[in-house]
């Protein structure tokens, strides 16, 4: 994951770069809909046709940004 001009670039499940334009809303969505007890629940988040498996590792990285 990288930061570019106040945007964050993450990789989808296929290893393709995806630009997150609003990190705060992305983070809030992941916490609300893709976590249980403060941990990623391995569910699938789909955004703009991209797939993101919300594993513990992915969840922790999103929270650390």
PDB file of C-alpha atoms in Angstrom:
ATOM      1  CA  UNK A   1       0.000   0.000   0.000  1.00  0.00           C
ATOM      2  CA  UNK A   2       1.312   3.386  -0.913  1.00  0.00           C
ATOM      3  CA  UNK A   3       0.270   6.993  -0.505  1.00  0.00           C
ATOM      4  CA  UNK A   4       0.131   9.212  -3.569  1.00  0.00           C
ATOM      5  CA  UNK A   5      -1.108  12.820  -3.460  1.00  0.00           C
ATOM      6  CA  UNK A   6      -3.354  12.216  -0.414  1.00  0.00           C
ATOM      7  CA  UNK A   7      -4.803   9.140  -2.105  1.00  0.00           C
ATOM      8  CA  UNK A   8      -3.940   5.630  -1.063  1.00  0.00           C
ATOM      9  CA  UNK A   9      -3.101   2.866  -3.481  1.00  0.00           C
ATOM     10  CA  UNK A  10      -3.843  -0.669  -2.363  1.00  0.00           C
ATOM     11  CA  UNK A  11      -3.844  -3.960  -4.227  1.00  0.00           C
ATOM     12  CA  UNK A  12      -6.948  -5.992  -4.927  1.00  0.00           C
ATOM     13  CA  UNK A  13      -7.090  -9.790  -4.683  1.00  0.00           C
ATOM     14  CA  UNK A  14      -5.612 -10.073  -8.181  1.00  0.00           C
ATOM     15  CA  UNK A  15      -2.611  -7.889  -7.306  1.00  0.00           C
ATOM     16  CA  UNK A  16      -3.854  -4.900  -9.317  1.00  0.00           C
ATOM     17  CA  UNK A  17      -3.441  -1.396  -7.936  1.00  0.00           C
ATOM     18  CA  UNK A  18      -6.585   0.377  -6.775  1.00  0.00           C
ATOM     19  CA  UNK A  19      -6.730   4.017  -5.685  1.00  0.00           C
ATOM     20  CA  UNK A  20      -8.765   4.736  -2.560  1.00  0.00           C
ATOM     21  CA  UNK A  21      -9.914   8.339  -2.899  1.00  0.00           C
ATOM     22  CA  UNK A  22     -11.595   8.615   0.514  1.00  0.00           C
ATOM     23  CA  UNK A  23      -9.622   6.540   2.968  1.00  0.00           C
ATOM     24  CA  UNK A  24     -11.747   7.484   5.988  1.00  0.00           C
ATOM     25  CA  UNK A  25     -14.994   6.263   4.387  1.00  0.00           C
ATOM     26  CA  UNK A  26     -13.272   3.135   3.063  1.00  0.00           C
ATOM     27  CA  UNK A  27     -11.916   2.394   6.549  1.00  0.00           C
ATOM     28  CA  UNK A  28     -15.313   2.990   8.212  1.00  0.00           C
ATOM     29  CA  UNK A  29     -17.022   0.654   5.742  1.00  0.00           C
ATOM     30  CA  UNK A  30     -14.462  -2.096   6.279  1.00  0.00           C
ATOM     31  CA  UNK A  31     -14.838  -1.816  10.062  1.00  0.00           C
ATOM     32  CA  UNK A  32     -18.648  -1.746   9.978  1.00  0.00           C
ATOM     33  CA  UNK A  33     -19.334  -4.460   7.417  1.00  0.00           C
ATOM     34  CA  UNK A  34     -16.224  -6.646   7.250  1.00  0.00           C
ATOM     35  CA  UNK A  35     -15.048  -7.193  10.814  1.00  0.00           C
ATOM     36  CA  UNK A  36     -16.028  -9.083  13.933  1.00  0.00           C
ATOM     37  CA  UNK A  37     -14.661  -8.077  17.327  1.00  0.00           C
ATOM     38  CA  UNK A  38     -12.095  -5.736  15.770  1.00  0.00           C
ATOM     39  CA  UNK A  39     -10.693  -8.281  13.323  1.00  0.00           C
ATOM     40  CA  UNK A  40     -11.116  -8.831   9.605  1.00  0.00           C
ATOM     41  CA  UNK A  41     -13.731 -11.528   9.055  1.00  0.00           C
ATOM     42  CA  UNK A  42     -12.415 -12.891   5.715  1.00  0.00           C
ATOM     43  CA  UNK A  43     -15.480 -11.557   3.905  1.00  0.00           C
ATOM     44  CA  UNK A  44     -15.322 -10.171   0.395  1.00  0.00           C
ATOM     45  CA  UNK A  45     -15.478  -6.417  -0.154  1.00  0.00           C
ATOM     46  CA  UNK A  46     -16.291  -5.449  -3.734  1.00  0.00           C
ATOM     47  CA  UNK A  47     -15.654  -1.901  -4.903  1.00  0.00           C
ATOM     48  CA  UNK A  48     -15.677  -0.620  -8.485  1.00  0.00           C
ATOM     49  CA  UNK A  49     -15.555  -4.205  -9.723  1.00  0.00           C
ATOM     50  CA  UNK A  50     -12.498  -5.008  -7.604  1.00  0.00           C
ATOM     51  CA  UNK A  51     -12.405  -7.772  -4.992  1.00  0.00           C
ATOM     52  CA  UNK A  52     -10.746  -7.378  -1.602  1.00  0.00           C
ATOM     53  CA  UNK A  53     -10.723 -10.263   0.850  1.00  0.00           C
ATOM     54  CA  UNK A  54     -10.793  -8.671   4.292  1.00  0.00           C
ATOM     55  CA  UNK A  55      -8.310 -10.942   6.039  1.00  0.00           C
ATOM     56  CA  UNK A  56      -6.741 -10.034   9.371  1.00  0.00           C
ATOM     57  CA  UNK A  57      -3.640  -8.807   7.505  1.00  0.00           C
ATOM     58  CA  UNK A  58      -5.652  -6.618   5.083  1.00  0.00           C
ATOM     59  CA  UNK A  59      -7.826  -5.265   7.928  1.00  0.00           C
ATOM     60  CA  UNK A  60      -4.798  -4.382  10.048  1.00  0.00           C
ATOM     61  CA  UNK A  61      -3.128  -2.589   7.113  1.00  0.00           C
ATOM     62  CA  UNK A  62      -6.242  -0.523   6.400  1.00  0.00           C
ATOM     63  CA  UNK A  63      -6.459   0.501  10.066  1.00  0.00           C
ATOM     64  CA  UNK A  64      -2.783   1.443  10.146  1.00  0.00           C
ATOM     65  CA  UNK A  65      -3.067   3.877   7.210  1.00  0.00           C
TER      66      UNK A  65
END
